[in-house]
Coordinates of C-alpha atoms in Angstrom, one line a residue:
M1 CA -28.4 96.7 32.5
T2 CA -29.3 93.1 32.2
A3 CA -29.8 92.7 28.4
E4 CA -29.2 94.4 25.1
S5 CA -32.3 94.8 23.0
A6 CA -30.2 95.0 19.8
A7 CA -28.6 91.7 20.5
P8 CA -31.2 89.4 22.2
G9 CA -29.7 86.6 24.2
A10 CA -26.2 87.9 23.9
P11 CA -23.9 86.6 26.7
A12 CA -22.0 89.9 26.8
I13 CA -21.5 93.0 24.7
F14 CA -18.8 95.6 24.1
L15 CA -19.8 98.8 25.7
Y16 CA -16.8 100.5 24.1
R17 CA -13.7 99.4 22.1
E18 CA -10.7 101.6 21.3
E19 CA -7.7 100.8 19.1
K20 CA -4.9 103.3 18.5
A21 CA -1.9 102.7 16.2
D22 CA 1.0 105.0 16.4
D23 CA 3.7 104.1 13.8
K24 CA 5.8 107.1 14.9
I25 CA 6.6 105.5 18.3
H26 CA 5.9 101.9 17.2
I27 CA 3.0 100.9 19.4
H28 CA -0.6 99.8 19.0
T29 CA -2.8 100.1 22.1
T30 CA -6.2 98.4 22.8
Y31 CA -8.8 99.3 25.4
V32 CA -12.0 97.3 26.0
R33 CA -15.0 97.9 28.2
L34 CA -17.3 94.8 28.2
K35 CA -20.5 94.0 30.0
I36 CA -21.3 90.5 31.2
L37 CA -25.0 89.6 30.7
T38 CA -25.3 85.8 31.3
E39 CA -23.4 82.9 32.9
K40 CA -22.0 82.1 29.5
G41 CA -20.6 85.6 29.3
K42 CA -18.3 84.9 32.2
Q43 CA -16.0 83.1 29.8
Y44 CA -14.8 86.6 28.7
A45 CA -13.0 86.9 32.0
D46 CA -10.3 84.8 30.2
Q47 CA -8.5 86.8 27.6
E48 CA -6.0 85.6 25.0
I49 CA -4.2 88.2 22.9
N50 CA -2.7 86.6 19.8
Y51 CA 0.3 88.1 18.1
Q52 CA 3.3 87.2 16.0
G53 CA 6.4 86.5 18.1
G54 CA 9.9 87.6 17.5
K55 CA 9.8 91.3 16.6
F56 CA 6.6 92.0 18.6
T57 CA 5.8 92.1 22.3
I58 CA 2.8 92.6 24.5
T59 CA 3.3 95.0 27.5
G60 CA 1.2 97.1 29.8
V61 CA -1.5 94.6 30.5
D62 CA -3.9 96.1 33.0
G63 CA -7.5 95.5 33.9
R64 CA -10.2 95.5 36.5
T65 CA -13.7 94.0 37.3
I66 CA -16.5 96.4 38.3
H67 CA -19.4 94.8 40.1
S68 CA -23.0 96.0 39.9
D69 CA -22.7 97.6 43.4
G70 CA -19.8 99.7 42.2
S71 CA -17.1 97.8 43.9
V72 CA -13.8 97.4 41.9
I73 CA -11.4 94.5 41.9
P74 CA -8.2 95.3 40.1
F75 CA -6.3 92.7 38.1
K76 CA -3.1 91.9 40.0
G77 CA -2.1 88.7 38.3
K78 CA 0.8 88.2 35.9
P79 CA 0.0 87.4 32.3
Y80 CA 1.7 84.4 30.8
Q81 CA 2.9 83.6 27.3
K82 CA 2.2 80.5 25.2
L83 CA 3.1 79.3 21.7
V84 CA -0.1 79.1 19.6
K85 CA 1.4 77.8 16.3
K86 CA 4.4 77.8 14.0
N87 CA 4.2 78.5 10.3
G88 CA 7.7 77.8 8.9
K89 CA 10.1 80.0 10.8
E90 CA 7.3 82.3 12.1
K91 CA 6.0 81.8 15.6
Y92 CA 2.6 82.9 16.7
K93 CA 2.2 83.5 20.4
A94 CA -0.5 84.6 22.9
T95 CA -0.5 86.6 26.1
V96 CA -3.1 85.1 28.5
F97 CA -4.7 86.6 31.6
T98 CA -7.9 86.3 33.6
L99 CA -9.9 89.2 35.1
P100 CA -10.7 88.6 38.8
D101 CA -14.1 87.7 40.3
V102 CA -16.2 88.2 37.1
Q103 CA -19.9 87.8 37.8
V104 CA -23.1 88.2 35.8
G105 CA -23.7 91.9 35.7
S106 CA -20.1 92.8 36.0
I107 CA -18.2 95.1 33.7
I108 CA -14.7 94.2 32.8
E109 CA -12.1 96.6 31.5
Y110 CA -8.6 95.9 30.2
R111 CA -5.9 97.4 28.1
Y112 CA -2.6 96.4 26.6
T113 CA 0.1 97.6 24.2
L114 CA 1.5 95.8 21.3
G115 CA 5.1 97.0 20.7
Y116 CA 7.4 96.4 17.8
E117 CA 11.0 97.2 16.8
S118 CA 11.9 100.8 15.9
N119 CA 12.9 99.8 12.3
L120 CA 9.4 98.5 11.6
V121 CA 6.1 100.1 10.6
V122 CA 2.9 98.1 11.1
A123 CA -0.2 99.5 9.4
P124 CA -3.3 98.5 11.4
R125 CA -6.2 96.3 10.4
W126 CA -9.4 97.4 12.0
Y127 CA -12.0 94.5 12.3
L128 CA -15.2 96.1 13.5
Q129 CA -17.1 92.9 14.0
G130 CA -16.4 90.1 16.4
P131 CA -18.4 87.5 18.4
L132 CA -20.1 90.2 20.4
Y133 CA -22.3 93.2 19.7
T134 CA -20.5 96.6 20.0
R135 CA -22.2 99.7 21.2
K136 CA -19.4 102.1 20.3
A137 CA -15.9 101.9 19.0
H138 CA -13.1 104.3 18.1
F139 CA -10.1 103.7 15.9
Y140 CA -7.1 105.9 15.3
F141 CA -4.0 105.6 13.1
L142 CA -1.0 107.9 13.0
P143 CA 1.3 106.8 10.2
S144 CA 5.0 107.1 10.1
E145 CA 6.4 110.1 8.2
R146 CA 9.8 108.6 7.8
V147 CA 11.3 107.4 4.5
L148 CA 10.8 103.6 4.7
E149 CA 12.8 100.7 3.3
D150 CA 10.8 98.8 0.8
G151 CA 12.3 95.4 1.7
H152 CA 14.2 95.2 -1.6
G153 CA 17.1 97.6 -1.0
G154 CA 15.1 100.7 -2.0
V155 CA 13.1 103.3 -0.1
L156 CA 9.7 104.8 -0.3
Q157 CA 7.9 107.7 1.3
G158 CA 5.2 106.4 3.7
H159 CA 2.2 106.8 1.5
V160 CA -0.8 105.2 3.2
A161 CA -3.8 103.6 1.6
Y162 CA -6.6 101.3 2.8
A163 CA -9.1 98.7 1.7
A164 CA -12.4 99.1 3.5
D165 CA -15.9 97.5 3.9
L166 CA -17.9 99.6 6.3
P167 CA -21.5 99.8 7.5
S168 CA -23.8 102.4 6.0
G169 CA -22.9 105.9 7.2
A170 CA -19.5 105.1 8.5
S171 CA -16.3 106.4 6.9
V172 CA -12.6 106.8 7.6
V173 CA -11.8 110.4 8.3
Y174 CA -8.4 111.9 7.4
A175 CA -7.2 114.9 9.4
P176 CA -4.6 116.8 7.3
A177 CA -3.3 118.8 10.3
S178 CA -2.2 115.8 12.2
Q179 CA -2.0 113.5 9.2
S180 CA -4.0 110.9 11.1
Y181 CA -6.9 108.6 10.3
T182 CA -9.9 108.0 12.6
L183 CA -13.1 105.9 12.4
D184 CA -16.0 106.0 14.8
V185 CA -18.8 103.5 14.7
E186 CA -21.7 102.4 16.8
K187 CA -24.3 99.7 17.0
I188 CA -22.2 97.1 15.2
P189 CA -23.8 93.6 15.2
A190 CA -21.8 90.5 16.1
Y191 CA -21.0 88.2 13.3
P192 CA -23.2 85.2 13.2
E193 CA -22.2 81.9 14.7
E194 CA -23.2 79.3 12.1
D195 CA -21.8 75.9 11.2
Y196 CA -19.4 75.7 8.3
M197 CA -18.8 79.4 7.8
P198 CA -16.1 80.6 5.4
P199 CA -13.3 82.7 7.0
M200 CA -15.5 85.3 8.6
Q201 CA -12.9 88.1 8.7
N202 CA -13.4 88.4 4.9
Y203 CA -17.2 88.9 5.4
T204 CA -17.1 91.4 8.2
Y205 CA -16.9 95.2 8.4
R206 CA -13.2 96.1 8.3
T207 CA -10.5 98.6 7.2
L208 CA -7.1 97.3 6.2
F209 CA -4.3 99.9 6.0
Y210 CA -1.0 99.5 4.1
Y211 CA 2.0 101.5 3.0
T212 CA 2.6 101.6 -0.7
I213 CA 4.1 103.6 -3.6
A214 CA 2.1 101.5 -6.1
R215 CA -0.3 103.4 -8.3
T216 CA -2.5 100.5 -9.2
I217 CA -3.4 97.0 -7.9
D218 CA -1.7 95.4 -10.9
E219 CA 1.5 97.4 -10.5
Y220 CA 1.8 96.3 -6.8
W221 CA 1.4 92.6 -7.4
A222 CA 3.6 92.7 -10.5
T223 CA 6.4 94.5 -8.6
E224 CA 6.2 92.4 -5.4
G225 CA 5.8 89.3 -7.4
K226 CA 9.0 90.0 -9.3
Y227 CA 11.0 90.4 -6.1
W228 CA 9.5 87.2 -4.6
S229 CA 10.1 85.3 -7.8
K230 CA 13.8 86.4 -8.1
N231 CA 14.4 85.5 -4.4
A232 CA 12.8 82.0 -4.9
D233 CA 14.8 81.3 -8.1
R234 CA 18.1 82.3 -6.3
F235 CA 17.3 79.7 -3.6
I236 CA 16.3 77.1 -6.1
D237 CA 19.5 77.5 -8.3
S238 CA 18.5 74.6 -10.5
G239 CA 22.0 74.4 -11.9
K240 CA 23.2 72.9 -8.6
L241 CA 20.4 70.3 -8.8
S242 CA 21.2 68.8 -12.3
S243 CA 23.4 66.0 -11.0
I244 CA 20.8 65.2 -8.2
A245 CA 18.0 65.1 -10.7
S246 CA 20.0 62.8 -13.1
G247 CA 20.5 60.4 -10.2
I248 CA 16.8 60.2 -9.6
V249 CA 15.3 59.8 -13.1
S250 CA 16.3 57.6 -16.0
P251 CA 16.5 58.7 -19.7
S252 CA 14.1 55.9 -20.6
D253 CA 11.4 57.2 -18.2
T254 CA 8.3 58.8 -19.6
P255 CA 7.7 62.4 -18.5
V256 CA 5.1 61.3 -15.9
Q257 CA 7.4 58.6 -14.6
K258 CA 10.2 61.2 -14.2
L259 CA 8.0 63.6 -12.3
Q260 CA 6.7 60.8 -10.1
K261 CA 10.2 59.7 -9.2
I262 CA 11.2 63.3 -8.4
Y263 CA 8.1 63.8 -6.3
G264 CA 8.7 60.5 -4.4
A265 CA 12.4 61.5 -3.7
V266 CA 11.3 64.9 -2.4
M267 CA 8.8 63.2 -0.1
T268 CA 11.7 61.5 1.7
V269 CA 12.9 64.8 3.0
E270 CA 12.0 65.6 6.6
N271 CA 9.3 68.3 6.7
T272 CA 10.3 70.4 9.7
T273 CA 7.0 72.4 9.5
L274 CA 5.3 69.3 10.7
T275 CA 8.0 67.8 12.9
R276 CA 10.5 70.2 14.5
E277 CA 12.1 73.4 13.4
H278 CA 15.9 73.6 13.9
S279 CA 17.2 76.8 15.4
D280 CA 20.0 78.8 13.7
A281 CA 22.2 78.1 16.7
E282 CA 21.5 74.3 16.3
D283 CA 22.3 74.4 12.6
K284 CA 25.5 76.4 13.3
A285 CA 26.6 73.8 15.9
L286 CA 26.0 71.0 13.4
G287 CA 27.7 72.9 10.6
V288 CA 24.5 73.1 8.6
K289 CA 24.2 76.0 6.1
I290 CA 20.9 76.3 4.2
K291 CA 21.4 78.7 1.2
T292 CA 20.0 76.8 -1.7
A293 CA 17.6 73.9 -2.5
A294 CA 20.7 71.7 -3.0
D295 CA 21.4 72.2 0.7
I296 CA 17.9 71.0 1.6
W297 CA 18.6 67.8 -0.4
A298 CA 22.0 67.4 1.3
Q299 CA 20.6 67.8 4.8
K300 CA 17.4 65.8 4.0
R301 CA 15.3 68.3 5.9
G302 CA 13.5 71.6 5.3
D303 CA 10.3 73.5 5.9
R304 CA 7.3 73.2 3.7
D305 CA 8.2 76.0 1.3
E306 CA 11.8 74.9 1.0
I307 CA 10.7 71.4 0.1
T308 CA 8.3 72.9 -2.5
R309 CA 11.2 74.9 -4.0
L310 CA 13.4 71.8 -4.1
F311 CA 10.7 70.0 -6.1
V312 CA 10.4 72.8 -8.6
G313 CA 14.2 73.0 -8.9
L314 CA 14.5 69.2 -9.5
A315 CA 11.7 69.3 -12.1
R316 CA 13.4 72.1 -13.9
A317 CA 16.7 70.3 -13.8
A318 CA 15.0 67.3 -15.4
G319 CA 13.7 69.4 -18.3
F320 CA 10.3 70.4 -17.1
K321 CA 8.7 73.8 -17.2
A322 CA 8.1 74.3 -13.5
Y323 CA 6.9 77.3 -11.5
L324 CA 6.1 78.4 -8.0
A325 CA 2.8 79.9 -6.8
Y326 CA 2.4 81.8 -3.5
V327 CA -1.2 81.5 -2.2
T328 CA -3.5 82.3 0.7
N329 CA -4.6 79.4 2.9
R330 CA -8.3 79.1 2.4
D331 CA -8.9 77.5 5.8
Y332 CA -8.6 80.8 7.6
N333 CA -8.3 83.6 5.0
L334 CA -9.4 84.7 1.6
F335 CA -7.2 86.7 -0.8
V336 CA -8.2 90.3 -1.2
P337 CA -6.5 91.8 -4.3
N338 CA -7.0 95.4 -3.4
Y339 CA -5.4 94.9 0.0
L340 CA -1.8 95.5 -1.2
D341 CA 0.1 93.5 1.4
M342 CA 2.1 90.3 0.8
S343 CA 1.4 89.1 4.3
Q344 CA -1.9 87.7 2.9
L345 CA 0.0 85.0 1.2
D346 CA 0.9 81.9 3.3
N347 CA 2.3 78.9 1.4
E348 CA 4.1 78.1 -1.8
I349 CA 2.8 75.4 -4.2
A350 CA 4.2 74.0 -7.4
I351 CA 3.0 74.0 -11.0
V352 CA 4.6 71.7 -13.6
E353 CA 3.8 71.4 -17.3
V354 CA 3.4 67.8 -18.3
A355 CA 2.4 66.8 -21.9
G356 CA 1.4 70.4 -22.6
K357 CA -0.9 70.7 -19.5
E358 CA -0.1 72.3 -16.2
T359 CA -0.6 70.3 -13.1
F360 CA -0.6 71.6 -9.5
F361 CA 1.4 69.9 -6.8
D362 CA 1.7 70.4 -3.0
P363 CA 5.1 68.7 -2.0
G364 CA 5.3 70.9 1.1
E365 CA 2.3 69.0 2.5
R366 CA 3.8 65.8 3.6
Y367 CA 2.0 62.8 2.1
A368 CA -0.1 64.9 -0.3
E369 CA -0.8 62.7 -3.2
F370 CA 0.9 63.2 -6.6
G371 CA -0.8 65.9 -8.7
S372 CA -3.0 67.1 -5.9
L373 CA -3.3 70.1 -3.5
H374 CA -4.3 70.2 0.2
W375 CA -7.8 71.5 0.3
K376 CA -6.7 74.8 1.9
H377 CA -4.7 75.5 -1.3
T378 CA -7.6 74.8 -3.7
A379 CA -9.9 77.4 -5.1
T380 CA -7.7 80.1 -3.6
Q381 CA -5.7 83.0 -5.0
G382 CA -2.3 84.4 -4.9
I383 CA 0.6 85.1 -7.4
R384 CA 2.5 82.7 -9.6
Q385 CA 5.6 82.6 -11.8
I386 CA 5.3 82.6 -15.5
D387 CA 8.1 82.6 -18.1
K388 CA 8.4 86.3 -18.0
G389 CA 7.4 87.7 -14.6
T390 CA 4.4 86.9 -12.3
V391 CA 0.6 87.1 -12.5
L392 CA -2.3 86.6 -10.2
V393 CA -3.5 83.0 -10.0
L394 CA -6.6 81.1 -9.0
T395 CA -5.8 77.5 -8.1
P396 CA -8.1 74.6 -9.3
S397 CA -11.2 73.8 -7.4
P398 CA -11.2 70.4 -5.6
V399 CA -13.1 67.5 -7.2
Y400 CA -15.0 64.9 -5.2
Q401 CA -13.3 62.0 -7.0
S402 CA -10.0 62.8 -5.3
T403 CA -11.2 62.1 -1.7
N404 CA -12.8 58.8 -0.8
V405 CA -13.9 57.4 2.5
L406 CA -14.7 53.7 2.3
R407 CA -16.1 52.0 5.4
F408 CA -16.8 48.3 5.8
A409 CA -18.2 46.6 8.8
S410 CA -18.6 42.8 9.3
L411 CA -20.6 42.1 12.4
E412 CA -22.0 39.0 14.1
I413 CA -24.8 39.1 16.7
Q414 CA -24.9 36.3 19.3
P415 CA -28.1 34.9 20.8
D416 CA -27.5 36.9 23.9
G417 CA -27.4 40.2 21.9
K418 CA -23.6 40.6 22.1
V419 CA -22.0 42.0 18.9
S420 CA -18.5 41.3 17.7
G421 CA -16.7 41.9 14.4
A422 CA -14.4 44.2 12.5
V423 CA -14.4 47.6 10.9
R424 CA -12.2 48.5 8.0
I425 CA -11.9 52.2 6.9
A426 CA -9.9 53.2 3.8
L427 CA -9.1 56.9 3.2
S428 CA -7.6 58.7 0.2
G429 CA -7.0 62.3 -0.8
T430 CA -7.7 64.9 1.8
A431 CA -9.2 62.4 4.3
A432 CA -5.9 60.4 4.4
L433 CA -3.7 63.5 4.3
R434 CA -5.3 64.9 7.4
W435 CA -4.6 61.9 9.5
R436 CA -1.1 61.2 8.1
E437 CA 0.0 64.8 8.9
F438 CA -1.6 64.5 12.4
A439 CA 0.5 61.5 13.1
L440 CA 3.7 63.2 11.8
S441 CA 3.1 66.0 14.3
N442 CA 1.8 63.9 17.2
G443 CA 3.0 60.3 16.8
E444 CA 1.2 57.1 15.9
D445 CA -0.1 56.4 19.4
A446 CA -1.9 59.8 19.4
L447 CA -3.2 58.9 15.9
K448 CA -4.7 55.7 17.2
Q449 CA -6.3 57.4 20.1
Q450 CA -7.7 60.3 18.1
F451 CA -8.9 58.1 15.2
T452 CA -10.6 55.8 17.7
E453 CA -12.4 58.7 19.4
T454 CA -13.6 60.1 16.1
V455 CA -15.0 56.7 14.9
Q456 CA -16.5 56.0 18.4
A457 CA -18.5 59.2 18.2
Q458 CA -20.3 57.8 15.1
M459 CA -21.1 54.4 16.6
P460 CA -24.5 53.2 17.8
A461 CA -25.1 53.1 21.5
G462 CA -23.5 50.1 23.2
I463 CA -20.9 49.6 20.5
E464 CA -17.2 50.0 21.2
V465 CA -14.5 50.3 18.6
K466 CA -10.7 50.2 18.8
V467 CA -7.9 50.6 16.3
D468 CA -5.8 47.5 15.9
H469 CA -3.4 48.8 13.4
F470 CA -3.0 51.0 10.3
L471 CA -1.9 50.0 6.7
G472 CA -0.3 52.4 4.3
F473 CA 0.6 54.7 7.2
T474 CA 3.5 56.5 5.5
D475 CA 2.8 55.7 1.8
W476 CA 1.2 58.6 0.0
N477 CA 0.8 56.3 -3.1
T478 CA -1.9 54.2 -1.4
N479 CA -4.9 54.4 0.8
L480 CA -4.6 54.9 4.5
M481 CA -6.4 52.0 6.0
A482 CA -7.5 51.6 9.6
M483 CA -8.2 48.0 10.9
M484 CA -10.6 48.1 13.9
S485 CA -12.3 45.7 16.2
V486 CA -15.9 45.9 17.3
T487 CA -17.4 44.7 20.6
G488 CA -20.5 45.4 22.7
S489 CA -24.2 45.2 21.9
M490 CA -26.7 47.1 19.8
G491 CA -30.4 47.3 19.0
T492 CA -33.6 47.8 20.9
N493 CA -35.7 44.8 22.0
T494 CA -39.4 44.5 22.4
A495 CA -41.4 41.4 23.2
K496 CA -41.4 40.1 19.6
R497 CA -38.9 42.2 17.7
V498 CA -35.4 43.7 17.6
F499 CA -34.7 47.0 16.0
L500 CA -31.2 47.3 14.6
P501 CA -29.4 50.4 13.1
A502 CA -29.3 49.3 9.5
T503 CA -26.7 51.9 8.3
F504 CA -24.6 51.3 11.5
F505 CA -22.0 54.1 10.9
E506 CA -24.6 56.9 10.7
S507 CA -27.5 55.7 12.8
T508 CA -26.7 58.1 15.6
S509 CA -25.6 61.1 13.5
H510 CA -27.4 64.5 13.7
P511 CA -28.6 66.5 10.7
L512 CA -25.7 68.6 9.3
F513 CA -27.8 71.7 9.3
A514 CA -30.5 72.4 11.8
L515 CA -31.1 76.1 11.9
D516 CA -34.3 77.4 10.2
R517 CA -32.4 80.2 8.3
R518 CA -28.9 81.1 7.3
T519 CA -27.3 84.6 6.9
E520 CA -23.8 83.7 5.7
P521 CA -22.4 81.5 2.9
I522 CA -21.6 77.8 3.6
D523 CA -18.2 76.3 3.2
L524 CA -17.9 72.5 3.5
N525 CA -14.1 72.8 2.9
Y526 CA -13.7 69.9 0.4
P527 CA -15.8 67.6 -1.7
Y528 CA -15.7 63.8 -1.2
I529 CA -17.3 60.4 -1.8
A530 CA -18.3 58.4 1.3
Q531 CA -19.3 54.7 0.8
D532 CA -20.4 52.3 3.5
T533 CA -21.0 48.6 3.4
V534 CA -22.3 46.8 6.5
E535 CA -22.9 43.1 6.8
I536 CA -24.6 41.8 9.9
K537 CA -24.8 38.0 10.5
L538 CA -27.7 36.9 12.7
P539 CA -27.9 34.0 15.1
P540 CA -30.2 31.1 14.6
G541 CA -33.8 31.9 15.4
F542 CA -33.7 35.4 14.1
D543 CA -35.4 36.4 10.9
V544 CA -35.5 39.7 9.0
E545 CA -39.0 41.1 9.2
S546 CA -38.5 44.3 7.3
L547 CA -35.7 46.5 5.9
P548 CA -35.7 50.2 5.0
K549 CA -36.7 50.8 1.4
D550 CA -34.0 51.4 -1.1
T551 CA -33.7 55.0 -2.1
E552 CA -31.6 57.6 -3.9
F553 CA -32.0 61.3 -4.4
S554 CA -29.9 64.4 -5.2
D555 CA -30.0 68.2 -5.4
P556 CA -28.9 70.5 -8.2
Q557 CA -25.6 71.2 -6.5
N558 CA -23.9 67.9 -7.4
T559 CA -24.8 66.2 -4.1
F560 CA -26.2 62.7 -4.2
Y561 CA -27.3 60.0 -1.7
R562 CA -28.1 56.3 -2.2
A563 CA -29.0 53.6 0.2
K564 CA -29.7 49.9 -0.5
F565 CA -30.7 47.1 1.9
T566 CA -30.8 43.4 1.1
R567 CA -31.5 40.2 2.9
E568 CA -28.6 37.7 3.0
A569 CA -28.6 34.0 3.7
A570 CA -27.6 34.5 7.3
G571 CA -28.4 38.1 7.9
L572 CA -28.6 41.5 6.2
K573 CA -26.5 43.9 4.2
S574 CA -26.7 47.7 3.8
Q575 CA -24.9 49.8 1.2
R576 CA -24.8 53.6 1.5
A577 CA -23.2 56.2 -0.7
L578 CA -23.0 60.0 -0.2
V579 CA -21.4 62.2 -2.8
V580 CA -20.6 65.8 -1.9
G581 CA -19.7 67.4 -5.2
N582 CA -20.0 71.1 -4.3
V583 CA -18.6 72.8 -1.1
I584 CA -19.4 76.5 -1.5
Y585 CA -23.0 77.6 -1.2
K586 CA -24.7 81.0 -1.0
A587 CA -27.0 81.7 1.9
D588 CA -29.9 81.6 -0.5
D589 CA -29.1 78.0 -1.3
Y590 CA -29.4 77.0 2.4
P591 CA -33.1 75.7 2.3
Q592 CA -32.4 73.1 -0.4
L593 CA -29.1 72.1 1.3
K594 CA -30.8 71.7 4.6
D595 CA -33.6 69.7 3.1
F596 CA -31.1 67.4 1.4
Y597 CA -29.2 66.6 4.6
Q598 CA -32.4 66.2 6.7
K599 CA -33.5 63.6 4.2
V600 CA -30.1 61.9 4.5
N601 CA -30.3 61.9 8.3
A602 CA -33.9 60.6 8.3
K603 CA -33.0 57.7 6.0
D604 CA -29.8 56.9 8.0
K605 CA -31.9 56.4 11.1
E606 CA -34.4 54.0 9.7
P607 CA -34.0 50.6 11.5
A608 CA -33.9 47.0 10.3
V609 CA -36.6 45.0 12.1
L610 CA -35.8 41.5 13.2
Q611 CA -38.4 39.0 14.3
F612 CA -37.2 36.3 16.7
T613 CA -38.6 32.8 17.2
Q614 CA -39.9 31.2 20.4
A615 CA -36.4 29.8 21.1
A616 CA -34.9 33.2 20.7
S617 CA -37.6 34.7 22.9
T618 CA -36.8 32.2 25.6
T619 CA -33.1 33.0 25.4
S620 CA -33.9 36.8 25.4
G621 CA -36.2 36.4 28.4
S622 CA -33.5 34.6 30.4
Q623 CA -31.1 37.6 30.1

């Protein structure tokens, strides 16, 4: 076999996949048989198995490579563990191993076991689609028959249910004799690889199991919400925060001023989600006990959810109606109401009523601006507190006015073609939050390097930029500003003319969307306004022969582009504005979206044409 007709050009395919979950003996086993079809497919020799650390382990890793001539090379290496990420006190790890001597035409096989503690049950989640085509797959689940703790001091009989989205003709089969569930499928296409896709696990074929005694969706979320809310309120214990709140605000403050002072005070607390978690042993050695939000204030450190709870508690102590919401992070998942599992929810955010209107806050995101949410917490769902109980919630959609990218370049061209000058970039909203939190986790030196590399990738050929310093680096109340220096040369010379990149910042960019067609929705993450001003001072002997024509256009989805070019006394000036007002598009909207960005890219690439005098020609010819 050298190709798969059902998946033309595929680098590899799954010949067979098998996942078995046995909650009676607390293991999930996975077996994979995979065919390598191209050089690119050899990357699947490297396997990384992600799992949640702590109560889970990966064991029994075994594998082999089978060559086309039938020879077999067993895996004799030792897998190694690595930390993938931390989310609060949870650690997500990976077991990594490499199959030996993988070649085009090889088949690789591997298996492993995910084990977990005997007091746990883990209902499986079967994701049928992945990056590769699957010829056949088999799934099996044997639930626990034990009476289970419900996590709230009660018990429940292990009643199993599932939420499913399956291909035509496929179904989950329940066997009463063994009380097990199976699913067999074949010819499952890979999910598409397209730019700016939403979280694809929510758009693929899947079956998500869960244990529950709830009779309806509403009953489950109301019950679990009640327990979550009571636990959060016990931690907040706003009575202990009254004296702290009175020391932060003044009786003469307006409600908005009071809330701004509380928000600013909470922002001074170290956010250990972004810096460094402290172990229980470390806290014990230091005599630190974290039981309430008042302890977070006393220690001046806490994780993102603890800081959010502190903010809500202080707001309540200051007389505000304040609530928590517990939502799914939209950057990698979407909330599924009929999947009755609290593990869908990731982070807590705050809701405070001011002047009769509720405003959403994100104090757990260090440097998030007052009255705003990180984009991953916008237009997402979860549960929230109300005066009596909890309800499902949809958070506000982001607006383009909240995120601005302002770029200004002042450049001077010398007679020999050298360019010098400065670039100033001011960021607000999500654009600023991204870089501030990067610096918090990685340091300012890493920020300078990464920011420089990002801007450098947008520069015309021959131009080099470097960050000199930042302004407003730790002040969420103001723009984050990067001051950069510019050196090098730019433009293309002919015998009588010089062609300059008029828009400068975008002259080498590629169209955002290049594929002819689209099968999945588009998610641009967050809306924004980008505005550029470029001033280029020319040396004596150079005249502006022509400039691109001024233009503006838009599409029906609140997206707008404008470019304006003017001659100046000593050079030229360009002004560019791009407004991205909508971020979620259906696949059917793709043609008009593609057309808009292709028009933007074509305009960005139009040059300014300079004509140089005889003196300038002589200078140019002597280079």
